C-alpha cells in the first residue's frame, strides 16, 4: 500500500509541474523573434484564479529605447557590460496581468549575452508607466558587427504590444589602429607657425595613454611642448591636435621643413607608421587666424591625473561637461575646449565615473546644449526610478552674459552662450535658471555646478545669481563675482578658475571635502588674479536653501 501511495503522489506532482510549465511556455513568437523557452516567474506572479477575464485587452507600448555601456553610447565591446533601457506603458483601459517582456537578436550574433525574457509585474495597471532595462555583456568571442533587437510585451489575457526594435554596434577585442588625417601647417604671426592634424582611432578597441610626439627641424623650436598625451581615444573617435613652433636663426622660408609625428602606447611601443608633415613657402601666410586657440600649452594638471583603485564604480554619478571655445559670432574663449576635456578626464579617473555616464559637448550650439541637459536629466530619472541615489555634476567653460531674466524682468540671470549665437542674444542661450528648472523636475541626491564663464567681450564674467530658484541639495561654484571678469592662466593653458580647481583636486588626489576645496581655490584665484592689474577675481559659492551649510561636508566622488 505504501508503494502504491507514493506512486500516486509522484504522478500528481508531475502532472502539476507539467501544467505550470505549459502555462509559461510560448513555442514561437509571431514576429521574427527566435523561439522563447520557459519564463522564470516573478515573486508577484498571479495564479490563474487571481487573473480576471477582461472584455477589453490592455494596450501595451515599448518606447524610448537607448543603450549605454561603460565606454560608449550605442555600442558594446568584447569584455564590456551595458544596459538596454526602455519605457513600458499601459495606455489602454484595462490592467495587464503577469506581464512579461520578450527580446531576441535577429542577426544571431555570437558572443552577446542577455536574458531573452523578463517578468515585469503581476499586475500592470491602466495608465501605468515605468522605466526598465535589460543587462547585456560582450563575451570574449563577440565579433564586430551590428546587433538588431526585437522586443514585445505579452500578458495573461493575450494583450500584446507592437514589436519595438533597437540596434547597437558590437566590437571584437583587438589592437587599436590609428590614422593621422587633415594635417596642415600655417603661419599665425610674424614668427610663429601652427601645426594641426586629427588623430582617428579606426580600430576596434580603446587606445589608452597615447603619446603624440613631433620631431621638428632645427629651423624652429617648440612653443610650449612637442609632446601631448591622450588619456583615452575611443573607436571612431577623432581628436584634434595642435602644436605651435617659432622660427629661429636657421629658418629659411624658401626651404622645406619636415616635421615627423610619431605615436606610442603606454609601454613606449610605436603605433602605426610615422607621419611626415611638410612646411613649404606656399604655406606661409596662407591661413591667418590669430583668434584660434593654441593647444600646445600644457601644465602639471594635464598629466599624471590621480587614478582611483576601483575603476568606474560610481555608476550612480552623471556628468554634463561643456567647453565652448570657437564662436561664430563672438571672440573665441582661450582654453575652453581643453578645460572641458581635462575636467572630463578627472571625472573618469579621479571621480570614478563611467565614461558612458559623461555627456561631453565641445563647441555646442544652443540646441546641442539644451539636448545635452535633457539627456543628463533623462539618465538621472532612469537611475532614480530604480531606487538609486543619483549625483549630478555640471561643468561649463565658455562665454557668459548678464541679461534680464527671460522669466522675470525684475532680476538678472546668467546665460551660457552657445557657439552659434551672435553677440549677446540671451534668448538663444542656456540660462542658469534653465538648469535649475531641469534639476527641479529630476530626482537626485545632490548636484554640483562648476561654472567658468566669460562675457561676450572675451573676458570671463559671472552674472548675478538667482539664488533661491533651485530645489533640493544644489551647490554652485562660479569663477568670479557678478560683474567681475574671470581670466585665463596663459602659462598653464587653462582658465584660471579651472586650473586652480584641477590643481587642488590633483594635490588632494580627489580626497577632499567641498569646504577645503573651495577655500583653496578661492585663495589661489584671488592671489593670482591680483597679480594682474584691474583683473581682480573672486570665485563665489552659492547653495540652495535646502542644503544650507551641509555642502561643506560633501566630498568629491572617489
Coordinates of C-alpha atoms in Angstrom, one line a residue:
X1 CA 0.0 0.0 0.0
X2 CA 2.8 2.4 0.8
X3 CA 4.4 1.9 -2.6
X4 CA 1.1 2.4 -4.4
X5 CA 0.5 5.7 -2.4
X6 CA 4.0 7.0 -3.3
X7 CA 3.4 6.3 -7.0
X8 CA 0.1 8.1 -7.0
X9 CA 1.7 11.1 -5.2
X10 CA 4.5 11.3 -7.7
X11 CA 2.1 11.2 -10.6
X12 CA 0.1 14.0 -9.1
X13 CA 3.3 16.1 -8.7
X14 CA 4.5 15.5 -12.2
X15 CA 1.0 16.5 -13.6
X16 CA 1.1 19.7 -11.5
X17 CA 4.5 20.7 -12.8
X18 CA 3.5 19.9 -16.3
X19 CA 0.5 22.2 -16.0
X20 CA 2.6 25.0 -14.6
X21 CA 5.1 24.7 -17.4
X22 CA 2.5 24.8 -20.2
X23 CA 1.2 28.0 -18.7
X24 CA 4.6 29.7 -19.0
X25 CA 5.9 28.4 -22.4
X26 CA 5.4 30.1 -25.7
X27 CA 6.5 27.9 -28.6
X28 CA 7.4 30.7 -31.0
X29 CA 6.8 34.4 -31.5
X30 CA 4.5 35.5 -34.3
X31 CA 7.2 38.0 -35.3
X32 CA 10.8 37.4 -36.5
X33 CA 11.8 36.8 -32.9
X34 CA 13.5 33.5 -32.0
X35 CA 11.8 30.7 -30.1
X36 CA 11.2 31.5 -26.4
X37 CA 11.6 29.0 -23.6
X38 CA 10.4 28.7 -20.1
X39 CA 9.9 32.0 -18.3
X40 CA 11.1 32.3 -14.7
X41 CA 8.2 33.6 -12.7
X42 CA 8.4 36.8 -10.7
X43 CA 7.7 36.8 -7.0
X44 CA 4.4 38.6 -7.5
X45 CA 3.1 36.2 -10.2
X46 CA -0.6 35.8 -10.0
X47 CA -2.3 32.4 -10.2
X48 CA -4.8 31.6 -12.9
X49 CA -7.6 32.0 -10.4
X50 CA -6.4 35.5 -9.5
X51 CA -6.5 36.8 -13.0
X52 CA -9.9 38.4 -14.1
X53 CA -11.2 37.9 -17.5
X54 CA -11.5 41.3 -19.3
X55 CA -13.7 42.4 -22.2
X56 CA -11.1 44.9 -23.5
X57 CA -7.4 44.0 -23.7
X58 CA -4.8 46.4 -22.3
X59 CA -2.8 48.5 -24.8
X60 CA 0.9 47.9 -24.2
X61 CA 3.7 50.0 -25.5
X62 CA 7.6 50.0 -25.5
X63 CA 9.3 53.3 -26.3
X64 CA 12.5 55.4 -25.8
X65 CA 14.9 52.5 -26.3
X66 CA 18.5 53.5 -25.6
X67 CA 21.7 51.6 -25.0
X68 CA 24.7 52.7 -22.9
X69 CA 27.9 50.8 -21.9
X70 CA 30.8 51.6 -19.7
X71 CA 32.7 53.3 -22.6
X72 CA 30.2 54.3 -25.3
X73 CA 26.7 55.3 -26.2
X74 CA 25.2 52.8 -28.7
X75 CA 28.0 50.2 -28.9
X76 CA 29.2 47.2 -26.9
X77 CA 32.8 45.8 -27.0
X78 CA 34.1 42.4 -26.1
X79 CA 34.6 42.1 -22.3
X80 CA 32.2 45.1 -21.7
X81 CA 28.8 45.4 -20.0
X82 CA 25.9 47.6 -20.8
X83 CA 22.2 48.2 -20.5
X84 CA 19.4 48.4 -23.0
X85 CA 16.9 50.8 -21.3
X86 CA 13.3 51.5 -22.4
X87 CA 10.0 52.8 -21.2
X88 CA 7.0 50.4 -20.7
X89 CA 3.5 51.9 -20.7
X90 CA -0.1 50.6 -20.5
X91 CA -2.1 53.2 -22.4
X92 CA -5.3 51.1 -22.6
X93 CA -8.4 51.0 -20.3
X94 CA -7.7 47.5 -18.8
X95 CA -5.0 46.3 -16.4
X96 CA -2.4 43.8 -17.7
X97 CA -1.7 40.7 -15.7
X98 CA 1.5 38.6 -15.4
X99 CA 3.2 41.0 -17.8
X100 CA 6.4 39.7 -19.5
X101 CA 9.0 41.1 -21.9
X102 CA 10.5 39.0 -24.7
X103 CA 13.6 40.0 -26.5
X104 CA 15.6 38.4 -29.4
X105 CA 18.5 39.4 -31.6
X106 CA 17.7 38.8 -35.2
X107 CA 21.2 38.8 -36.6
X108 CA 22.1 35.8 -34.4
X109 CA 25.4 37.3 -33.3
X110 CA 27.7 35.1 -31.2
X111 CA 29.3 36.4 -28.1
X112 CA 26.4 38.5 -27.0
X113 CA 25.0 37.7 -23.5
X114 CA 21.5 38.9 -22.4
X115 CA 18.3 37.5 -20.9
X116 CA 15.8 36.7 -23.6
X117 CA 12.8 37.2 -21.4
X118 CA 11.9 39.1 -18.2
X119 CA 9.0 39.0 -15.8
X120 CA 7.7 42.6 -15.4
X121 CA 4.8 42.6 -13.0
X122 CA 1.9 40.5 -11.7
X123 CA -0.4 43.5 -12.3
X124 CA 0.4 46.4 -14.6
X125 CA -2.3 49.0 -14.2
X126 CA -4.1 51.0 -16.9
X127 CA -2.1 54.3 -17.3
X128 CA 1.0 53.0 -15.6
X129 CA 4.4 53.7 -17.0
X130 CA 7.8 52.5 -15.8
X131 CA 11.5 52.6 -16.9
X132 CA 13.1 49.2 -17.2
X133 CA 16.3 47.7 -18.6
X134 CA 18.0 44.5 -19.9
X135 CA 21.6 43.9 -18.9
X136 CA 23.9 42.8 -21.7
X137 CA 27.6 41.8 -21.9
X138 CA 30.0 41.2 -24.6
X139 CA 31.8 37.9 -24.3
X140 CA 35.4 37.3 -25.5
X141 CA 34.1 35.8 -28.8
X142 CA 32.0 38.9 -29.7
X143 CA 32.6 39.9 -33.3
X144 CA 32.4 43.3 -34.9
X145 CA 29.0 44.0 -36.4
X146 CA 25.6 45.2 -35.5
X147 CA 23.0 43.7 -33.2
X148 CA 19.4 44.2 -34.1
X149 CA 16.9 43.5 -31.3
X150 CA 13.1 43.0 -31.3
X151 CA 11.1 43.4 -28.1
X152 CA 7.5 42.9 -27.3
X153 CA 5.2 42.6 -24.2
X154 CA 2.7 39.8 -23.5
X155 CA 0.2 39.4 -20.7
X156 CA -2.0 36.6 -19.4
X157 CA -5.2 37.6 -21.2
X158 CA -3.5 37.8 -24.6
X159 CA -2.7 41.5 -24.7
X160 CA 0.4 42.1 -26.7
X161 CA 2.4 45.2 -27.6
X162 CA 3.7 46.1 -31.0
X163 CA 7.2 44.9 -31.7
X164 CA 9.9 47.5 -30.8
X165 CA 13.3 47.5 -32.3
X166 CA 16.8 48.6 -31.2
X167 CA 20.3 48.4 -32.7
X168 CA 23.8 48.7 -31.4
X169 CA 27.3 48.3 -32.8
X170 CA 29.4 45.4 -31.5
X171 CA 33.2 45.3 -31.5
X172 CA 35.6 42.4 -31.1
X173 CA 38.6 42.6 -29.0
X174 CA 41.7 43.6 -30.9
X175 CA 44.6 46.1 -31.4
X176 CA 43.7 49.7 -31.9
X177 CA 44.6 51.3 -35.2
X178 CA 45.1 54.9 -35.8
X179 CA 45.2 57.4 -38.7
X180 CA 46.6 60.9 -38.9
X181 CA 44.4 63.0 -41.2
X182 CA 43.6 66.6 -42.1
X183 CA 47.2 67.8 -41.4
X184 CA 48.3 71.3 -42.2
X185 CA 50.8 73.9 -41.2
X186 CA 50.2 77.7 -41.4
X187 CA 51.6 80.9 -40.1
X188 CA 49.8 82.7 -37.2
X189 CA 52.2 85.6 -36.7
X190 CA 55.5 87.0 -37.9
X191 CA 57.5 84.1 -36.5
X192 CA 55.0 81.5 -35.3
X193 CA 53.7 78.5 -37.2
X194 CA 50.8 76.2 -36.2
X195 CA 50.6 72.5 -37.0
X196 CA 47.2 70.9 -36.9
X197 CA 46.1 67.4 -37.5
X198 CA 43.4 64.9 -36.5
X199 CA 44.0 61.6 -34.9
X200 CA 41.4 59.0 -35.6
X201 CA 41.1 55.6 -33.9
X202 CA 40.0 53.3 -36.7
X203 CA 40.4 50.1 -34.7
X204 CA 38.0 48.1 -32.6
X205 CA 39.3 48.8 -29.1
X206 CA 40.1 51.8 -26.9
X207 CA 43.5 53.4 -27.1
X208 CA 44.8 54.4 -23.7
X209 CA 47.7 56.6 -22.6
X210 CA 48.8 57.6 -26.1
X211 CA 51.9 59.7 -26.5
X212 CA 52.0 62.1 -29.5
X213 CA 55.5 63.4 -30.3
X214 CA 56.7 65.8 -33.0
X215 CA 60.3 65.6 -34.2
X216 CA 60.9 69.1 -35.6
X217 CA 63.7 70.6 -37.7
X218 CA 66.5 72.7 -36.3
X219 CA 65.0 75.8 -38.0
X220 CA 62.3 76.2 -35.3
X221 CA 61.8 75.5 -31.7
X222 CA 58.6 74.3 -30.0
X223 CA 56.5 76.8 -28.1
X224 CA 55.3 75.0 -25.0
X225 CA 55.8 71.3 -25.7
X226 CA 56.4 68.9 -28.6
X227 CA 54.6 66.0 -26.8
X228 CA 51.0 65.6 -25.9
X229 CA 49.4 62.7 -24.1
X230 CA 45.8 61.4 -24.7
X231 CA 44.4 59.6 -21.8
X232 CA 41.8 57.7 -24.0
X233 CA 40.8 57.5 -27.6
X234 CA 37.6 55.5 -28.3
X235 CA 37.0 53.6 -31.6
X236 CA 35.8 56.0 -34.3
X237 CA 36.7 59.0 -32.1
X238 CA 38.6 61.9 -33.7
X239 CA 40.9 64.1 -31.7
X240 CA 42.2 67.4 -32.9
X241 CA 45.8 68.0 -32.0
X242 CA 47.7 71.4 -32.3
X243 CA 51.4 72.3 -31.8
X244 CA 53.0 75.7 -32.2
X245 CA 56.5 76.4 -33.3
X246 CA 58.6 79.6 -33.5
X247 CA 61.3 80.5 -36.1
X248 CA 64.9 80.7 -35.1
X249 CA 68.1 82.0 -36.8
X250 CA 68.3 78.9 -39.1
X251 CA 64.9 79.4 -40.6
X252 CA 64.5 80.0 -44.3
X253 CA 61.0 80.3 -45.7
X254 CA 62.2 79.2 -49.2
X255 CA 63.4 75.8 -47.8
X256 CA 61.0 72.9 -46.9
X257 CA 60.8 72.0 -43.3
X258 CA 59.8 68.4 -42.4
X259 CA 58.0 67.6 -39.1
X260 CA 57.7 63.9 -38.2
X261 CA 54.8 62.9 -36.0
X262 CA 55.0 59.6 -34.0
X263 CA 52.6 57.8 -31.8
X264 CA 53.4 55.4 -28.9
X265 CA 51.4 53.5 -26.4
X266 CA 51.9 53.4 -22.6
X267 CA 54.7 50.9 -22.9
X268 CA 56.6 53.0 -25.5
X269 CA 55.7 50.8 -28.4
X270 CA 55.1 52.6 -31.7
X271 CA 51.5 52.8 -33.0
X272 CA 51.4 52.8 -36.8
X273 CA 54.0 54.4 -39.0
X274 CA 55.5 57.9 -38.5
X275 CA 53.7 60.7 -40.4
X276 CA 55.8 63.4 -42.2
X277 CA 54.1 66.9 -42.4
X278 CA 56.0 69.4 -44.6
X279 CA 56.0 73.2 -44.4
X280 CA 56.7 74.9 -47.7
X281 CA 56.9 78.6 -48.8
X282 CA 53.4 78.4 -50.2
X283 CA 52.0 77.7 -46.8
X284 CA 53.5 80.9 -45.3
X285 CA 50.7 83.3 -44.6
X286 CA 48.2 81.1 -46.3
X287 CA 45.9 80.9 -43.3
X288 CA 45.9 83.6 -40.7
X289 CA 43.6 83.2 -37.7
X290 CA 45.0 84.9 -34.6
X291 CA 41.9 84.2 -32.6
X292 CA 42.2 80.4 -32.8
X293 CA 43.4 78.7 -29.6
X294 CA 46.9 77.2 -29.1
X295 CA 46.6 73.8 -27.5
X296 CA 50.3 73.2 -27.0
X297 CA 50.4 74.9 -23.6
X298 CA 50.3 72.1 -21.1
X299 CA 50.6 72.2 -17.3
X300 CA 51.1 69.8 -14.4
X301 CA 47.3 69.3 -14.0
X302 CA 47.1 67.7 -17.5
X303 CA 49.5 64.8 -16.7
X304 CA 49.6 62.1 -14.0
X305 CA 45.9 62.5 -13.2
X306 CA 45.1 60.7 -10.0
X307 CA 43.5 57.3 -10.7
X308 CA 41.1 55.6 -8.4
X309 CA 41.8 52.0 -7.4
X310 CA 38.3 50.8 -8.4
X311 CA 37.6 51.7 -12.0
X312 CA 34.2 53.3 -12.8
X313 CA 32.5 52.2 -9.6
X314 CA 30.4 55.3 -9.3
X315 CA 27.7 54.2 -11.7
X316 CA 25.2 56.5 -9.9
X317 CA 27.1 59.7 -10.8
X318 CA 26.3 61.5 -14.1
X319 CA 28.2 64.5 -15.5
X320 CA 27.5 67.1 -18.1
X321 CA 30.6 68.9 -19.4
X322 CA 30.5 71.7 -22.0
X323 CA 33.5 73.6 -23.4
X324 CA 32.6 76.4 -25.8
X325 CA 35.7 77.9 -27.4
X326 CA 35.3 78.6 -31.2
X327 CA 32.4 81.0 -31.6
X328 CA 31.0 82.0 -35.0
X329 CA 29.7 85.5 -33.9
X330 CA 31.9 86.3 -30.9
X331 CA 35.6 86.2 -29.9
X332 CA 37.0 82.8 -29.1
X333 CA 37.4 81.7 -25.4
X334 CA 41.0 80.6 -24.9
X335 CA 41.5 77.1 -23.5
X336 CA 37.7 76.4 -23.0
X337 CA 37.9 73.1 -25.1
X338 CA 40.9 71.9 -23.1
X339 CA 39.3 72.9 -19.8
X340 CA 36.3 70.6 -20.6
X341 CA 38.5 67.8 -21.9
X342 CA 40.8 67.7 -18.9
X343 CA 37.9 68.0 -16.5
X344 CA 36.3 65.0 -18.1
X345 CA 39.5 63.0 -17.5
X346 CA 39.3 63.9 -13.8
X347 CA 35.7 62.7 -13.8
X348 CA 36.6 59.3 -15.3
X349 CA 39.9 58.6 -13.5
X350 CA 39.7 60.5 -10.2
X351 CA 35.9 60.6 -9.6
X352 CA 35.5 57.1 -10.9
X353 CA 32.6 58.0 -13.2
X354 CA 31.9 55.5 -16.1
X355 CA 32.6 57.2 -19.5
X356 CA 29.0 56.2 -20.5
X357 CA 27.7 58.4 -17.7
X358 CA 29.5 61.5 -19.0
X359 CA 27.9 63.8 -21.6
X360 CA 30.6 66.0 -23.1
X361 CA 29.9 68.7 -25.7
X362 CA 32.7 70.7 -27.3
X363 CA 31.7 73.9 -29.2
X364 CA 28.0 73.2 -28.7
X365 CA 25.2 75.0 -30.4
X366 CA 22.1 76.2 -28.5
X367 CA 20.1 73.1 -29.4
X368 CA 23.0 70.8 -28.5
X369 CA 23.4 72.4 -25.1
X370 CA 19.7 72.0 -24.3
X371 CA 19.6 68.5 -25.7
X372 CA 22.6 67.6 -23.5
X373 CA 20.8 68.9 -20.4
X374 CA 17.7 66.8 -21.3
X375 CA 19.9 63.8 -21.8
X376 CA 21.5 64.3 -18.3
X377 CA 18.2 64.6 -16.6
X378 CA 16.8 61.6 -18.5
X379 CA 19.7 59.4 -17.4
X380 CA 19.2 60.6 -13.8
X381 CA 15.5 59.9 -13.9
X382 CA 16.1 56.4 -15.3
X383 CA 18.5 55.6 -12.5
X384 CA 16.4 57.1 -9.7
X385 CA 13.4 55.2 -10.9
X386 CA 15.3 52.0 -9.9
X387 CA 15.7 53.3 -6.4
X388 CA 19.3 54.5 -6.7
X389 CA 20.6 57.8 -5.2
X390 CA 21.9 59.8 -8.1
X391 CA 24.6 62.5 -8.0
X392 CA 24.9 65.1 -10.8
X393 CA 28.0 67.2 -11.9
X394 CA 27.7 70.1 -14.4
X395 CA 30.8 71.8 -15.7
X396 CA 30.9 74.7 -18.2
X397 CA 33.7 76.7 -19.7
X398 CA 32.9 79.4 -22.3
X399 CA 31.2 82.8 -22.8
X400 CA 28.5 84.0 -20.4
X401 CA 26.5 87.2 -20.3
X402 CA 24.4 89.1 -17.8
X403 CA 20.9 89.8 -19.0
X404 CA 17.4 90.2 -17.8
X405 CA 15.7 87.0 -16.6
X406 CA 13.5 85.8 -19.5
X407 CA 11.0 84.6 -16.9
X408 CA 11.2 87.7 -14.7
X409 CA 12.5 91.1 -16.0
X410 CA 12.9 92.4 -12.5
X411 CA 16.0 90.4 -11.9
X412 CA 19.1 89.4 -13.8
X413 CA 20.4 85.9 -14.7
X414 CA 23.5 84.4 -16.1
X415 CA 23.3 83.0 -19.6
X416 CA 25.8 80.5 -21.0
X417 CA 26.3 81.2 -24.7
X418 CA 26.3 78.6 -27.4
X419 CA 28.8 78.9 -30.2
X420 CA 26.2 79.8 -32.8
X421 CA 24.9 82.9 -31.0
X422 CA 25.9 86.2 -32.5
X423 CA 26.5 88.9 -29.9
X424 CA 24.8 88.7 -26.6
X425 CA 21.5 87.1 -27.5
X426 CA 20.2 85.7 -24.2
X427 CA 17.0 84.3 -25.9
X428 CA 19.0 81.6 -27.7
X429 CA 21.3 80.8 -24.7
X430 CA 21.1 78.4 -21.8
X431 CA 20.4 80.3 -18.5
X432 CA 21.3 79.1 -15.0
X433 CA 17.6 79.2 -14.3
X434 CA 17.0 76.8 -17.2
X435 CA 19.4 74.4 -15.4
X436 CA 17.7 74.9 -12.1
X437 CA 14.2 74.2 -13.7
X438 CA 15.5 71.0 -15.3
X439 CA 17.0 69.8 -11.9
X440 CA 13.8 70.7 -10.1
X441 CA 12.0 68.0 -12.2
X442 CA 14.6 65.4 -11.6
X443 CA 15.1 63.1 -8.6
X444 CA 18.7 63.3 -7.3
X445 CA 20.6 63.1 -4.1
X446 CA 22.8 66.2 -4.8
X447 CA 24.0 68.3 -7.7
X448 CA 27.2 70.3 -8.1
X449 CA 27.7 73.1 -10.7
X450 CA 31.2 74.4 -11.6
X451 CA 30.9 77.4 -14.0
X452 CA 33.9 79.1 -15.6
X453 CA 32.0 81.5 -17.8
X454 CA 33.0 84.5 -19.9
X455 CA 31.3 87.6 -21.2
X456 CA 30.8 88.5 -24.9
X457 CA 33.9 90.7 -24.9
X458 CA 36.2 87.8 -24.4
X459 CA 36.8 88.2 -20.7
X460 CA 35.2 85.7 -18.4
X461 CA 32.4 87.1 -16.2
X462 CA 29.7 85.7 -14.0
X463 CA 26.3 87.3 -13.7
X464 CA 24.0 87.9 -10.8
X465 CA 22.6 84.7 -9.4
X466 CA 19.0 83.8 -8.7
X467 CA 20.0 82.0 -5.5
X468 CA 16.6 80.7 -4.5
X469 CA 15.5 79.1 -7.8
X470 CA 16.9 75.6 -7.2
X471 CA 15.3 73.0 -5.1
X472 CA 17.0 70.0 -3.4
X473 CA 20.7 69.9 -2.5
X474 CA 22.4 72.0 -5.1
X475 CA 25.9 73.6 -4.8
X476 CA 27.2 76.2 -7.3
X477 CA 30.8 77.3 -7.6
X478 CA 31.4 80.1 -10.0
X479 CA 34.6 81.6 -11.3
X480 CA 34.0 85.2 -10.1
X481 CA 31.6 87.6 -8.5
X482 CA 28.9 89.3 -10.6
X483 CA 30.3 91.9 -13.0
X484 CA 33.9 90.8 -12.4
X485 CA 36.0 89.4 -15.3
X486 CA 37.5 86.0 -15.0
X487 CA 40.8 85.5 -16.7
X488 CA 42.9 82.8 -18.3
X489 CA 46.1 81.5 -16.9
X490 CA 48.1 81.5 -20.1
X491 CA 51.2 79.9 -18.7
X492 CA 49.2 76.9 -17.6
X493 CA 46.9 76.7 -20.6
X494 CA 43.6 76.8 -18.7
X495 CA 41.0 79.2 -17.4
X496 CA 42.4 80.5 -14.1
X497 CA 39.4 79.1 -12.1
X498 CA 39.6 75.7 -13.8
X499 CA 43.3 75.5 -13.4
X500 CA 43.3 76.0 -9.6
X501 CA 40.2 73.8 -9.3
X502 CA 42.0 70.9 -11.0
X503 CA 45.3 71.7 -9.2
X504 CA 43.6 71.4 -5.8
X505 CA 41.9 68.1 -6.8
X506 CA 45.1 66.7 -8.1
X507 CA 47.1 67.7 -5.0
X508 CA 44.5 66.1 -2.8
X509 CA 44.2 63.0 -5.1
X510 CA 40.5 63.6 -5.2
X511 CA 40.1 63.1 -1.5
X512 CA 38.9 66.5 -0.4
X513 CA 35.6 67.9 1.0
X514 CA 34.0 70.9 -0.6
X515 CA 34.9 73.3 2.3
X516 CA 38.6 72.7 1.9
X517 CA 38.3 72.6 -1.9
X518 CA 36.6 76.0 -2.2
X519 CA 38.8 77.6 0.4
X520 CA 41.9 76.6 -1.5
X521 CA 40.6 77.6 -5.0
X522 CA 39.3 81.0 -3.8
X523 CA 42.6 81.8 -2.1
X524 CA 44.7 80.8 -5.2
X525 CA 42.5 82.6 -7.7
X526 CA 42.3 85.8 -5.7
X527 CA 46.1 85.8 -5.3
X528 CA 46.9 85.1 -8.9
X529 CA 44.4 87.5 -10.4
X530 CA 45.7 90.2 -8.0
X531 CA 49.0 90.0 -9.9
X532 CA 47.2 91.3 -13.0
X533 CA 46.2 95.0 -12.9
X534 CA 42.5 95.6 -12.8
X535 CA 41.7 91.9 -13.1
X536 CA 40.7 91.0 -9.5
X537 CA 38.7 87.8 -9.5
X538 CA 36.8 86.4 -6.5
X539 CA 35.1 83.0 -7.0
X540 CA 31.7 82.8 -5.5
X541 CA 29.8 80.0 -3.7
X542 CA 26.0 79.6 -4.0
X543 CA 24.0 76.9 -2.3
X544 CA 20.3 76.1 -2.4
X545 CA 18.2 76.9 0.8
X546 CA 17.7 73.2 1.3
X547 CA 21.3 72.3 1.6
X548 CA 22.3 75.2 3.9
X549 CA 25.8 74.7 5.1
X550 CA 25.8 70.9 4.6
X551 CA 27.6 71.3 1.3
X552 CA 30.8 71.9 3.3
X553 CA 30.8 68.3 4.3
X554 CA 30.3 66.9 0.8
X555 CA 33.2 65.1 -0.8
X556 CA 34.1 64.6 -4.4
X557 CA 33.2 61.1 -5.7
X558 CA 36.0 58.7 -5.1

